[in-house]
Short mmCIF file of C-alpha atoms and ligand atoms in Angstrom, two decimals:
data_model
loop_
_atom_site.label_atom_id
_atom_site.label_comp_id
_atom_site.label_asym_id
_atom_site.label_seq_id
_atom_site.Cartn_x
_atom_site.Cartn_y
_atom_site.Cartn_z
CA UNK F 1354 22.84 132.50 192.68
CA UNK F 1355 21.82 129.23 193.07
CA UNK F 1356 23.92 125.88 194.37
CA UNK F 1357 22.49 122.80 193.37
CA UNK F 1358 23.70 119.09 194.49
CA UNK F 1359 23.30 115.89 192.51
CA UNK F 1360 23.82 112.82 195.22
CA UNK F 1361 23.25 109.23 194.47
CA UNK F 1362 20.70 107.37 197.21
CA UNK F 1363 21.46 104.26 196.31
CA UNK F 1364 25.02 102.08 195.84
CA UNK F 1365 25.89 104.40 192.78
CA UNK F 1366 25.34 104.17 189.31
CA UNK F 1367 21.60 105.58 190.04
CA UNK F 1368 22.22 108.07 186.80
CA UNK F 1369 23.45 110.43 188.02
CA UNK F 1370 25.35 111.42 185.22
CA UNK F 1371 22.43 111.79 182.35
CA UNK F 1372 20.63 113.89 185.69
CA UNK F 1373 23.39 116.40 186.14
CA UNK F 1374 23.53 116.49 182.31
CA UNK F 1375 20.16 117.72 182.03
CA UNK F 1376 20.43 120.50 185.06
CA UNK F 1377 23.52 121.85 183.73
CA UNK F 1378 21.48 123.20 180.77
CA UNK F 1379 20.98 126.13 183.88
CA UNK F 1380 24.17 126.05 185.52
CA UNK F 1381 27.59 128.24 184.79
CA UNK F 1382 29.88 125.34 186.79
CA UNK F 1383 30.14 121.54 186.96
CA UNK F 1384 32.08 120.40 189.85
CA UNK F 1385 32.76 117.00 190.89
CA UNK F 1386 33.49 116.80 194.55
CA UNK F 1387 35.03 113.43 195.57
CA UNK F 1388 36.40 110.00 193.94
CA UNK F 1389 38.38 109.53 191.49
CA UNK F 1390 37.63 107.04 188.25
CA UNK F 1391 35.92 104.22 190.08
CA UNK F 1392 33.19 106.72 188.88
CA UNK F 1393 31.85 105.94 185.09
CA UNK F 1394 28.69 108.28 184.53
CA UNK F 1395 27.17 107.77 181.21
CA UNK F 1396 25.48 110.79 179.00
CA UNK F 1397 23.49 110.02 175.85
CA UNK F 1398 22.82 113.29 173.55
CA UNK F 1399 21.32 111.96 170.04
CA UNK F 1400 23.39 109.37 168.81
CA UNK F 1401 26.38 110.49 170.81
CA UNK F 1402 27.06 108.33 174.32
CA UNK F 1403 29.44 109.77 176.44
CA UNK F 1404 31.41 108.19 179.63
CA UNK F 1405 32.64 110.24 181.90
CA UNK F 1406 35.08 109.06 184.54
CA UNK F 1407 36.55 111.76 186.07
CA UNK F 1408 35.74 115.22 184.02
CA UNK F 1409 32.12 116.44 185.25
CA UNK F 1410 29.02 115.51 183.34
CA UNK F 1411 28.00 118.72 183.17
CA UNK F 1412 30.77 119.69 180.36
CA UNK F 1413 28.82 118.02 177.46
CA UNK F 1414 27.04 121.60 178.01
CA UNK F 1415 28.93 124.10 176.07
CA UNK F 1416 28.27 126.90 178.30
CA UNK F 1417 28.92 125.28 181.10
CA UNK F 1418 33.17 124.79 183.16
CA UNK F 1419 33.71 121.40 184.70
CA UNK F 1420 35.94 121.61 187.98
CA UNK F 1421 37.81 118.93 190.07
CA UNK F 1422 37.54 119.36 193.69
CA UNK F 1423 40.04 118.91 196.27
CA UNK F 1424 38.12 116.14 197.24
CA UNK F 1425 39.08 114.09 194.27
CA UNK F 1426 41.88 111.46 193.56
CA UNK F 1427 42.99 112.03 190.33
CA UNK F 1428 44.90 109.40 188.04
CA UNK F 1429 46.66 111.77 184.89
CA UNK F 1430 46.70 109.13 182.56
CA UNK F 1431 43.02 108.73 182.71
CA UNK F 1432 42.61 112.21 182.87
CA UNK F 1433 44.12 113.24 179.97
CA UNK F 1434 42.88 110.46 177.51
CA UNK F 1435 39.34 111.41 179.15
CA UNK F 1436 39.98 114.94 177.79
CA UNK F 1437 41.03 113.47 174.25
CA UNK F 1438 38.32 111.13 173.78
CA UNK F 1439 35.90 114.45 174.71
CA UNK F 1440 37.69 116.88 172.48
CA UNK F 1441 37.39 114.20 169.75
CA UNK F 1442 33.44 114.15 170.20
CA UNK F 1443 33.54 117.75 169.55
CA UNK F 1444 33.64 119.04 172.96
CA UNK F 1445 35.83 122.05 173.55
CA UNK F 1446 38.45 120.75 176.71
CA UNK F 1447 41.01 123.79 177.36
CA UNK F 1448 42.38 125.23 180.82
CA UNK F 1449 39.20 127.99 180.49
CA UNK F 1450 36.86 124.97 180.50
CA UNK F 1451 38.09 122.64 182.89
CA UNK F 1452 40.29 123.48 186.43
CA UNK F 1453 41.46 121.13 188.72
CA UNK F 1454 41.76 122.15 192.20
CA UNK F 1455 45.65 121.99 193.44
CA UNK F 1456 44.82 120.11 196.10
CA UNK F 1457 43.04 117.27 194.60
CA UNK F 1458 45.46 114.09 195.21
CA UNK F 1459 47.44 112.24 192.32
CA UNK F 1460 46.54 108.33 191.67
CA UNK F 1461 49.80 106.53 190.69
CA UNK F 1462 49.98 102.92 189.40
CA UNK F 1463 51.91 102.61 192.66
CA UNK F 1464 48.09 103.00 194.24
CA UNK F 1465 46.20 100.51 191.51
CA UNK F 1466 48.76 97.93 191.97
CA UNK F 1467 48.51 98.21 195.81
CA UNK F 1468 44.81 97.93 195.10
CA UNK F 1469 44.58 95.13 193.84
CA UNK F 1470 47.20 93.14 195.79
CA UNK F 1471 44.88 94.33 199.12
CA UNK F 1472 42.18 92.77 197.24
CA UNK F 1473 44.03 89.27 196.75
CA UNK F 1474 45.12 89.33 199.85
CA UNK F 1475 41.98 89.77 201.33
CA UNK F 1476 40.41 86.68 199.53
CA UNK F 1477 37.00 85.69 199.95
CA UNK F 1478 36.47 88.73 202.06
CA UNK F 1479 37.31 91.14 199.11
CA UNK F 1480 35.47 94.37 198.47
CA UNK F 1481 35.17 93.97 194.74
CA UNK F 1482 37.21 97.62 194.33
CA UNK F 1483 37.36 98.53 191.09
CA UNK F 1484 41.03 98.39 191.61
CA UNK F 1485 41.73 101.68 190.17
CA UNK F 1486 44.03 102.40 193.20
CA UNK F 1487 40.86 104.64 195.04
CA UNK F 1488 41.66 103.29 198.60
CA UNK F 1489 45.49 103.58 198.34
CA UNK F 1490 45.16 107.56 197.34
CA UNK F 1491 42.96 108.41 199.98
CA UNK F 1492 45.07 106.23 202.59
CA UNK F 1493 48.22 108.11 201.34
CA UNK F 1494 46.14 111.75 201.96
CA UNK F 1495 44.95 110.93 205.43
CA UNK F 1496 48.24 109.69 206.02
CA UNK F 1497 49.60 112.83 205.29
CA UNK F 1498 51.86 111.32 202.56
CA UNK F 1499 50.01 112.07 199.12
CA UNK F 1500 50.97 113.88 196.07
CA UNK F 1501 48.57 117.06 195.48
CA UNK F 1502 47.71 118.37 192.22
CA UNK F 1503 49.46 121.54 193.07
CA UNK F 1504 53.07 118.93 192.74
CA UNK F 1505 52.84 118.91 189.12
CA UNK F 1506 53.36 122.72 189.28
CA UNK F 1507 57.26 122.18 190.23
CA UNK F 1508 58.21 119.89 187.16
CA UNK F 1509 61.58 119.20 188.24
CA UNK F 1510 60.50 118.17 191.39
CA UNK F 1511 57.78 116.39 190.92
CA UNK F 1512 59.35 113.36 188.96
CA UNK F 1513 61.37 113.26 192.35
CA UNK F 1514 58.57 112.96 194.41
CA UNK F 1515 56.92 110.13 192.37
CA UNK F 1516 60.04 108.26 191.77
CA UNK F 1517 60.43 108.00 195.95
CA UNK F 1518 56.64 107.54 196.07
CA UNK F 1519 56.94 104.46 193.70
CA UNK F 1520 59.96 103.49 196.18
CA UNK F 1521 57.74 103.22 198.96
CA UNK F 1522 55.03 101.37 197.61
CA UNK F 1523 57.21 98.62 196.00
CA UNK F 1524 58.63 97.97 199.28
CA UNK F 1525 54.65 97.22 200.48
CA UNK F 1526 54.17 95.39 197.34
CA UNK F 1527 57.52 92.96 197.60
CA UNK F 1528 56.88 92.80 201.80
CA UNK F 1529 53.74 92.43 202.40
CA UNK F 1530 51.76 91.12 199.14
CA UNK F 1531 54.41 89.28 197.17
CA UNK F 1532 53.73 91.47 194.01
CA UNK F 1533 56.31 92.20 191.95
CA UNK F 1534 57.62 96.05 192.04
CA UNK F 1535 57.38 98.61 189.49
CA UNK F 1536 59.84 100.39 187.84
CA UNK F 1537 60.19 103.98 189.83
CA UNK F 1538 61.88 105.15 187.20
CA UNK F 1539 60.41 105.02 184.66
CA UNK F 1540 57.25 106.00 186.16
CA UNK F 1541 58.51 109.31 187.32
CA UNK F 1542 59.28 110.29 183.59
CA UNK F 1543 55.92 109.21 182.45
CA UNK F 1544 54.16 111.69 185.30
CA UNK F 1545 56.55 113.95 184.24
CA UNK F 1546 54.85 114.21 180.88
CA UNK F 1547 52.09 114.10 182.35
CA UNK F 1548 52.83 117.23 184.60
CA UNK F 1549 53.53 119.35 181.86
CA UNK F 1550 50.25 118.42 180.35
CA UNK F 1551 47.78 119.17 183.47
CA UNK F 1552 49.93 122.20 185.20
CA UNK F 1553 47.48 124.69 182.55
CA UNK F 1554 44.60 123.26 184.26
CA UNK F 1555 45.62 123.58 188.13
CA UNK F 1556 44.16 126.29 190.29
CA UNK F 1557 42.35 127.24 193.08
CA UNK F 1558 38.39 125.44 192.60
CA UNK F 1559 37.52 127.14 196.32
CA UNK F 1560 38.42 130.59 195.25
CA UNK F 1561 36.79 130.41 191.44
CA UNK F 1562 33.21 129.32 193.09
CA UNK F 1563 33.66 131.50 196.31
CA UNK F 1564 33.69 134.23 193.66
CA UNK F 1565 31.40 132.42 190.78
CA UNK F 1566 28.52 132.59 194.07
CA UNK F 1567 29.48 135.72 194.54
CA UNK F 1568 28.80 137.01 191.33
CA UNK F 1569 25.40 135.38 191.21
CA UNK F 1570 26.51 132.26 189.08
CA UNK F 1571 25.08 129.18 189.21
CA UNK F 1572 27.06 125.96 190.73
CA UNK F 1573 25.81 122.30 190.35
CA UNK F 1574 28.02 119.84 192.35
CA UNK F 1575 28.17 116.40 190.21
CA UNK F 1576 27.71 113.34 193.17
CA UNK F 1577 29.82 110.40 192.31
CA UNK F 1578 29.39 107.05 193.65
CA UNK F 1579 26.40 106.95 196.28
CA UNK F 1580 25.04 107.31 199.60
CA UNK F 1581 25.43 103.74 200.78
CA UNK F 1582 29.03 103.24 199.21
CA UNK F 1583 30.37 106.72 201.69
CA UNK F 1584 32.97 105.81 203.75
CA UNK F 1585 30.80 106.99 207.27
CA UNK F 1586 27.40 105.98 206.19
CA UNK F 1587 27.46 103.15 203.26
CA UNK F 1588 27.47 99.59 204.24
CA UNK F 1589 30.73 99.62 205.99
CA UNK F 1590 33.36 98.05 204.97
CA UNK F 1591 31.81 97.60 201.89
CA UNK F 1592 32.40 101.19 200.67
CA UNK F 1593 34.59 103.66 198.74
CA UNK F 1594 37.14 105.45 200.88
CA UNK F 1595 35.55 108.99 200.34
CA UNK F 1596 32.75 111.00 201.53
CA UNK F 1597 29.98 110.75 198.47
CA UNK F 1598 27.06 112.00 200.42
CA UNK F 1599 26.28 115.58 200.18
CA UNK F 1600 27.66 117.00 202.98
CA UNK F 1601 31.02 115.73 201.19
CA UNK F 1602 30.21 118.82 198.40
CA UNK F 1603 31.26 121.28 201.22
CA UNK F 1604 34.44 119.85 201.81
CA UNK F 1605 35.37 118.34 198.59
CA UNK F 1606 35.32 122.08 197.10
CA UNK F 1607 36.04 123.94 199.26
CA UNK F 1608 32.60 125.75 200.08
CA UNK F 1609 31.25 126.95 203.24
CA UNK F 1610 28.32 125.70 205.22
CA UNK F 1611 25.09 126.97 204.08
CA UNK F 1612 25.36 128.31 200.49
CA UNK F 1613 23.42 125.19 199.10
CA UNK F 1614 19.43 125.19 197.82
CA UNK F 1615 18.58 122.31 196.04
CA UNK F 1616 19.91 118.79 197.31
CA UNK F 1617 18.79 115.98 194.45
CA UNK F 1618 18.90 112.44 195.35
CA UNK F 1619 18.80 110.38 192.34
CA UNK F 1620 17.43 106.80 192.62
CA UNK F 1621 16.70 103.77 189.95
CA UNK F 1622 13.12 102.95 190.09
CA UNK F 1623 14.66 99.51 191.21
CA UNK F 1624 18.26 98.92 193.35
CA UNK F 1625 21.30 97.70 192.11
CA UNK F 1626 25.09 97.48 193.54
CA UNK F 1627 28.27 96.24 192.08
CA UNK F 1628 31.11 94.54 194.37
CA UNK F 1629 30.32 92.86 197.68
CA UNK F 1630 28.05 93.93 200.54
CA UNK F 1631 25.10 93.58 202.12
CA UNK F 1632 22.27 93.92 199.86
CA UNK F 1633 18.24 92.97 201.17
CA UNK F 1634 16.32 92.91 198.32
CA UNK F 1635 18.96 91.05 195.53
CA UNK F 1636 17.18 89.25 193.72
CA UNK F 1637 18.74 85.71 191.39
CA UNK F 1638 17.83 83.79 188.33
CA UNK F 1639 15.39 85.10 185.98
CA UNK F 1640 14.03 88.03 188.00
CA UNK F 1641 17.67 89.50 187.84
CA UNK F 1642 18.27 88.56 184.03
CA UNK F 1643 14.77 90.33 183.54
CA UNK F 1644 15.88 93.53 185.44
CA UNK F 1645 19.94 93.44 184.55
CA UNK F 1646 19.12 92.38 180.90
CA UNK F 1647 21.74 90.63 179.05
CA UNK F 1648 24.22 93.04 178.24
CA UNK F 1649 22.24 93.89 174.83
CA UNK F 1650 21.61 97.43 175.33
CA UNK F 1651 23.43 99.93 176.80
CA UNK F 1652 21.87 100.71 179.66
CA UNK F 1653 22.08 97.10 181.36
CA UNK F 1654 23.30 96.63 184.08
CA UNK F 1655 26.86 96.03 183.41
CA UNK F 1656 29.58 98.52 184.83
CA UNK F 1657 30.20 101.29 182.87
CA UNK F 1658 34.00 101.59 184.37
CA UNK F 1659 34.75 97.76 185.40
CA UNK F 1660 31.76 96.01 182.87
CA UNK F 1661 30.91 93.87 185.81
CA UNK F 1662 27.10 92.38 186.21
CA UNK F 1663 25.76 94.48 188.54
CA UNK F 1664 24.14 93.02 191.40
CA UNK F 1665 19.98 94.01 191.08
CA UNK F 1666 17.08 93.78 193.06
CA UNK F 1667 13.56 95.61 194.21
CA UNK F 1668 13.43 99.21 195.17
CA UNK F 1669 14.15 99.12 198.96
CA UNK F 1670 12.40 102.26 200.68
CA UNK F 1671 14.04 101.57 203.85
CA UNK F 1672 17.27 102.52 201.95
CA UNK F 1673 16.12 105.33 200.79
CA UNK F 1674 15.11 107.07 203.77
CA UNK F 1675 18.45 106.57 204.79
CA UNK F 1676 19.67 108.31 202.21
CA UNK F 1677 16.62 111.21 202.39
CA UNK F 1678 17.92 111.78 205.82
CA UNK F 1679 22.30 111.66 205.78
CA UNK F 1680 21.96 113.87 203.17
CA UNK F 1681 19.26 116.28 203.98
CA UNK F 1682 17.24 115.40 199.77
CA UNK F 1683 15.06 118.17 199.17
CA UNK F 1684 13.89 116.27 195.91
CA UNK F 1685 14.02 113.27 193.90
CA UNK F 1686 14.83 112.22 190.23
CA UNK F 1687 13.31 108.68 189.20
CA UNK F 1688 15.54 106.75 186.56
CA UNK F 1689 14.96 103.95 184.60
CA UNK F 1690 11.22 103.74 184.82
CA UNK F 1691 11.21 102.05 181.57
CA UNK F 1692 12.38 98.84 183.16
CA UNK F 1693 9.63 98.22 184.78
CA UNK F 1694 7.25 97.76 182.04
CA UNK F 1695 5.47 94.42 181.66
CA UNK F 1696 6.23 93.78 185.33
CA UNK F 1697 4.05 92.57 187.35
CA UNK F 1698 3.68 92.90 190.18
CA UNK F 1699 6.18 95.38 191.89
CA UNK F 1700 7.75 95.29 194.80
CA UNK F 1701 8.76 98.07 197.56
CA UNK F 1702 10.56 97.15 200.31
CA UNK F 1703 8.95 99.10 202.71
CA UNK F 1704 10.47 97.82 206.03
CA UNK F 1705 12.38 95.19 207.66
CA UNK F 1706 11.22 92.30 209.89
CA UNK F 1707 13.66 91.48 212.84
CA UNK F 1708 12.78 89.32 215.81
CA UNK F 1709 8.55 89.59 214.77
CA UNK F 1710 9.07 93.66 214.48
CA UNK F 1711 8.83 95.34 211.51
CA UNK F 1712 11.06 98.19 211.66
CA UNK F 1713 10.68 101.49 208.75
CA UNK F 1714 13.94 102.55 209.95
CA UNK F 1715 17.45 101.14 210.48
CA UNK F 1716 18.25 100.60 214.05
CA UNK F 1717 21.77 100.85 213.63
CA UNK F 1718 22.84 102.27 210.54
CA UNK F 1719 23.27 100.54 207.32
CA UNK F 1720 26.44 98.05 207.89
CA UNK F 1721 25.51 94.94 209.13
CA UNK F 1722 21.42 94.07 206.92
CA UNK F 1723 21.89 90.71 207.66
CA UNK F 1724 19.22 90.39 210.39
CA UNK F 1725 16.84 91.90 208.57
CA UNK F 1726 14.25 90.09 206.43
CA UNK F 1727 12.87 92.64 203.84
CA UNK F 1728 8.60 93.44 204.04
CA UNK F 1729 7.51 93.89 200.49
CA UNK F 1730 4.63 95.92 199.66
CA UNK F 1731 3.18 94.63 195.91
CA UNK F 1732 1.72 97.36 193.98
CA UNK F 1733 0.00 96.52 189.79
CA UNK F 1734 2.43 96.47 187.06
CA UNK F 1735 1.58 98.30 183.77
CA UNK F 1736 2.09 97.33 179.51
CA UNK F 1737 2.19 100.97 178.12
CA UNK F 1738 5.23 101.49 176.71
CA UNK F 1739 6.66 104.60 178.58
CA UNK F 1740 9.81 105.40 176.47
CA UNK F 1741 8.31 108.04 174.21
CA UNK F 1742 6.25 109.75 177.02
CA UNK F 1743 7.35 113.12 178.12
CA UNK F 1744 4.20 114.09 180.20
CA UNK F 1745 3.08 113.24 183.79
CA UNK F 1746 -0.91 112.76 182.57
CA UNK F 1747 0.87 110.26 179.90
CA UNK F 1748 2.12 107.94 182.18
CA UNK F 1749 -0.11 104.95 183.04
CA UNK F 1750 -2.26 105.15 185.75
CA UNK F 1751 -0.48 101.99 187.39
CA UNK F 1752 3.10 104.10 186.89
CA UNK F 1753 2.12 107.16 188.53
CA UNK F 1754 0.63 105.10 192.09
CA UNK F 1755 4.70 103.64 191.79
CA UNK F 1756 5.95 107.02 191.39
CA UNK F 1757 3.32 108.53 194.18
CA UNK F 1758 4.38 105.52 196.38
CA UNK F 1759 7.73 105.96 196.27
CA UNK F 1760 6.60 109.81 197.06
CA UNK F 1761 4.73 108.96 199.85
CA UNK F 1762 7.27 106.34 201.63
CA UNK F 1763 10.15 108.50 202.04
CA UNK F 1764 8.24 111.67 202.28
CA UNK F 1765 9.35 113.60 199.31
CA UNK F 1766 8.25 114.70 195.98
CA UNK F 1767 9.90 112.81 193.14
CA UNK F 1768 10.53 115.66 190.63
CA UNK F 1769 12.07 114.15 187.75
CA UNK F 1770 11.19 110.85 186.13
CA UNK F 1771 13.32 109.51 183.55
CA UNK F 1772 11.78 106.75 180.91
CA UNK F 1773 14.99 106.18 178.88
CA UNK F 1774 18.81 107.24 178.50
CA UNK F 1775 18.61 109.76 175.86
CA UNK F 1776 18.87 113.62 177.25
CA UNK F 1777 15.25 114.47 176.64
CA UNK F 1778 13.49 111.10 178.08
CA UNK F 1779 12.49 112.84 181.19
CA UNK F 1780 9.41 113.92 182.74
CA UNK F 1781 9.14 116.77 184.54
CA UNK F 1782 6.77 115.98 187.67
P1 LIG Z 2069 25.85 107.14 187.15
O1 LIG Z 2069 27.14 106.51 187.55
O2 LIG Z 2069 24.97 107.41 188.32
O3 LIG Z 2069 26.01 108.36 186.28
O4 LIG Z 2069 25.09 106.04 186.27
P2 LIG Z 2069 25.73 105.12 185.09
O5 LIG Z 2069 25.94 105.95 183.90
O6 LIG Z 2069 26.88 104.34 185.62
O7 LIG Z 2069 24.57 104.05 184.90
C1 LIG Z 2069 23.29 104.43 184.51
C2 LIG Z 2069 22.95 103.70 183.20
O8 LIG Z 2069 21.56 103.79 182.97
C3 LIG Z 2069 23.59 104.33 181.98
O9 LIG Z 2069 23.83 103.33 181.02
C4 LIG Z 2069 22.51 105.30 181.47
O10 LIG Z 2069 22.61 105.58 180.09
C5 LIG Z 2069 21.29 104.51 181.77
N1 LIG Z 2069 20.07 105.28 182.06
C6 LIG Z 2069 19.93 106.41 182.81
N2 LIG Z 2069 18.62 106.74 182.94
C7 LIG Z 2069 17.94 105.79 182.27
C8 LIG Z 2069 16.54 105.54 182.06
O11 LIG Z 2069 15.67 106.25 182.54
N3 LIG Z 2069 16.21 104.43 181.33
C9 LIG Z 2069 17.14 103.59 180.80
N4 LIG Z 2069 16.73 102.52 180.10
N5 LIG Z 2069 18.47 103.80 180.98
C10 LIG Z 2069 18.85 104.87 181.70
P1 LIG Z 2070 29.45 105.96 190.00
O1 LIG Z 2070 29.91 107.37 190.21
C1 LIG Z 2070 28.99 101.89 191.51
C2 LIG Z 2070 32.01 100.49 194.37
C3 LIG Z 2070 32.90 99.36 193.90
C4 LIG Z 2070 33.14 98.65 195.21
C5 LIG Z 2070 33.27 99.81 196.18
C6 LIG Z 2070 34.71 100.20 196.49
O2 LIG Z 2070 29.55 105.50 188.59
O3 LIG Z 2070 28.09 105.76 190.59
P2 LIG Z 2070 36.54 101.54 195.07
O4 LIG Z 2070 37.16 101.24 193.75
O5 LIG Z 2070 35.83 102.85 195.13
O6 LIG Z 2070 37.48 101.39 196.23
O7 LIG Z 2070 35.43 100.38 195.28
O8 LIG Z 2070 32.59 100.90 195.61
N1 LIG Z 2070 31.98 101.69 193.48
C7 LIG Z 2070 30.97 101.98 192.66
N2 LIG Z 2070 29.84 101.30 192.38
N3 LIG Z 2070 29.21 103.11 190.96
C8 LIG Z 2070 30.32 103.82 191.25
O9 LIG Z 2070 30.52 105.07 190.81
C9 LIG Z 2070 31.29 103.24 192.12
N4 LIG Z 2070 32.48 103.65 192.61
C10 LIG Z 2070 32.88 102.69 193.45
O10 LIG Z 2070 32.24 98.54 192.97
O11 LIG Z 2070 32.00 97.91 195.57
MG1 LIG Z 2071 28.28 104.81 187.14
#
């Protein structure tokens, strides 16, 4: 038996996808554990580049079932054409495959369009959501006034339900935002279609891996988002409205305390964020356009849900540390190495100055960075190119002392490196 957990440590979009992609090769279940399609995790097998939004990673392994955790908000319509785009890459999507846990919550447009009015409304102090209705869903479940998975069960009933639901929200949207309503109605019989089409796939995701474990399977939980974006522990209130971090996996499926083994943070070799928030090592101008790139291969940084510029900067080890420690990391994986050829020199963030002090740790959490000035360490860039190397010894000297650093200033071993998108550009440290 073993259960594994994939986190981000950074503001998302670390890799995580490509990373669980690779360590579900030895897993018998995928499970995703909280969000909903703010998520976008990108897989690239040959000349076949998958984006995953809400179905786990891990399913581009045939062997492998992908489940949906209670912990998930879960918008049908993206669901479904997620599963048709998949089967139409060749990859088998049936109810044996894929299960989604009955009480996961539904995402309406009811939610996106109260998303995005909260975001107008709230001007220049937006969030930069990616307005795919995240907070609303997860305000309606702690309000105790969501639709669960388990709804679309009771066909008849369920149109009901989201025709009221609809109701409710349009009365927010006409009050309180000046947005125009939606048409209940008609909603309700689209979900209704939708209904019929997911009810196969609804069932009980704590009771399959409570038995999976059991049985001596193997379970590898599929982060989304990232440490700093978790509702408790990101950079408050510039966050998601779930629990990413890793102690999210045990209530987002459904598990109990102290099953787990392996807890992977993955990490760019570099930072980068997309919406607002605090962020101490950004960097403008030509530094960014060298570490974003222009949009000309895949893997820049543009959004792979909203295709927003993400935000970049220099690896910041104070971050990380953070992250090491809310989720309990026993390990690290190392993406996008690559990007730091012909740089020179690098730059760690390896604590913050405030009033003459430099501080290693945060004093109070990560919400409010602004009084802190980041220390950079410089260490030597390198020219090798490092996209066709697949060995430790192979890396350039200058590469390993970043790697080793990294190692060193958060106190863990880096155990993956990865040198380019494609399923086998990894190093094995
Ligand atoms: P996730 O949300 O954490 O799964 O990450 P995303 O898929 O949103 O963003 C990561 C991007 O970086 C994707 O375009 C990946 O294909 C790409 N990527 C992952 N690892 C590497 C790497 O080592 N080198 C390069 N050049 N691209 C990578
Ligand atoms: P993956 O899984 C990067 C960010 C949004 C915004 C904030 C709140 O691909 O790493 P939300 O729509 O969740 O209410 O937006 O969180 N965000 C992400 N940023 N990667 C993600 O997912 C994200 N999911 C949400 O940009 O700043
Ligand atoms: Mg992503």
């Amino acid at each position: 038996m073993a259960f594994n957990i994939v986190v981000g440590a950074q503001w998302g979009d670390e890799g995580k996808g490509r990373v669980v992609d690779l360590l579900a090769a030895e897993a018998d279940y995928v499970a995703r554990y909280s969000g909903g399609d703010n998520a976008g995790h990108t897989v690239t097998v040959g000349e076949q580049t998958f984006k995953l939004h809400l179905i786990p990673s891990g399913v581009i392994q045939p062997h492998t079932v992908g489940l949906l955790g209670n912990g998930m908000v879960i918008n049908p319509a993206v669901l479904l054409s997620e599963m048709e785009q998949l089967r139409q890459a060749g990859v088998v999507i049936n109810p044996e495959r894929v299960r989604i846990s009955y009480a996961a919550h539904v995402i309406t447009p009811g939610h996106r369009a109260l998303d995005k009015a909260r975001e107008m409304a709230r001007g220049e102090d937006k969030i930069g959501t990616t307005q795919r209705g995240i907070g609303p869903a997860y305000n309606d479940k702690a309000a105790r006034s969501g639709i669960r998975m388990e709804a679309v069960l009771s066909q008849e009933t369920f149109a009901d339900a989201i025709e009221a639901h609809i109701e409710k929200i349009n009365q927010q949207l006409t009050a309180l935002y000046n947005a125009p309503p939606l048409d209940a109605k008609s909603v309700a019989q689209e979900y209704a279609g939708y209904a019929r089409a997911l009810a196969p796939y609804v069932g009980d995701v704590s009771t399959l891996l409570a038995e999976a474990l059991e049985s001596g399977k193997s379970v590898l939980a599929e982060g989304a988002q990232g440490t700093l974006l978790d509702l408790d522990h990101g950079t408050y209130p510039f966050v998601t409205s779930s629990t990413p971090t890793a102690p999210g996996v045990l209530v987002g499926l459904g598990v109990g305390v102290g099953k787990t083994n392996r807890v992977i943070g993955v990490t760019k070799a570099f930072q980068t964020r997309v919406g607002e928030g605090p962020f101490p090592t950004e960097v403008f101008g030509d530094a960014a356009i060298r570490l974003r790139g222009t949009g000309d291969n895949p893997w820049d940084e543009f959004g792979t849900t909203t295709g927003r510029p993400r935000r970049v900067g220099w690896l910041d080890a104070v971050l990380l540390r953070y992250a090491v420690r809310v989720n309990g990391l026993t390990e690290l994986a190392l993406t996008k190495l690559d990007i730091l050829t012909n740089l020179d020199p690098l730059r760690i963030c390896m604590g913050y100055k405030a009033n003459g002090e430099t501080l290693e740790n945060l004093p109070l959490g990560p919400s409010d960075l602004s009084p802190f000035e980041p220390v950079y360490e410089e260490l030597p860039g390198w020219e090798k190119d490092v996209w066709e190397v697949r060995e430790w010894d192979d890396l350039p000297p200058q590469a390993q002392e970043y790697v080793q650093r990294i190692e060193s200033l958060v106190g863990l071993p880096v155990k993956l490196v990865s040198v380019g998108p494609e399923r086998d550009q990894i190093i094995q440290c």
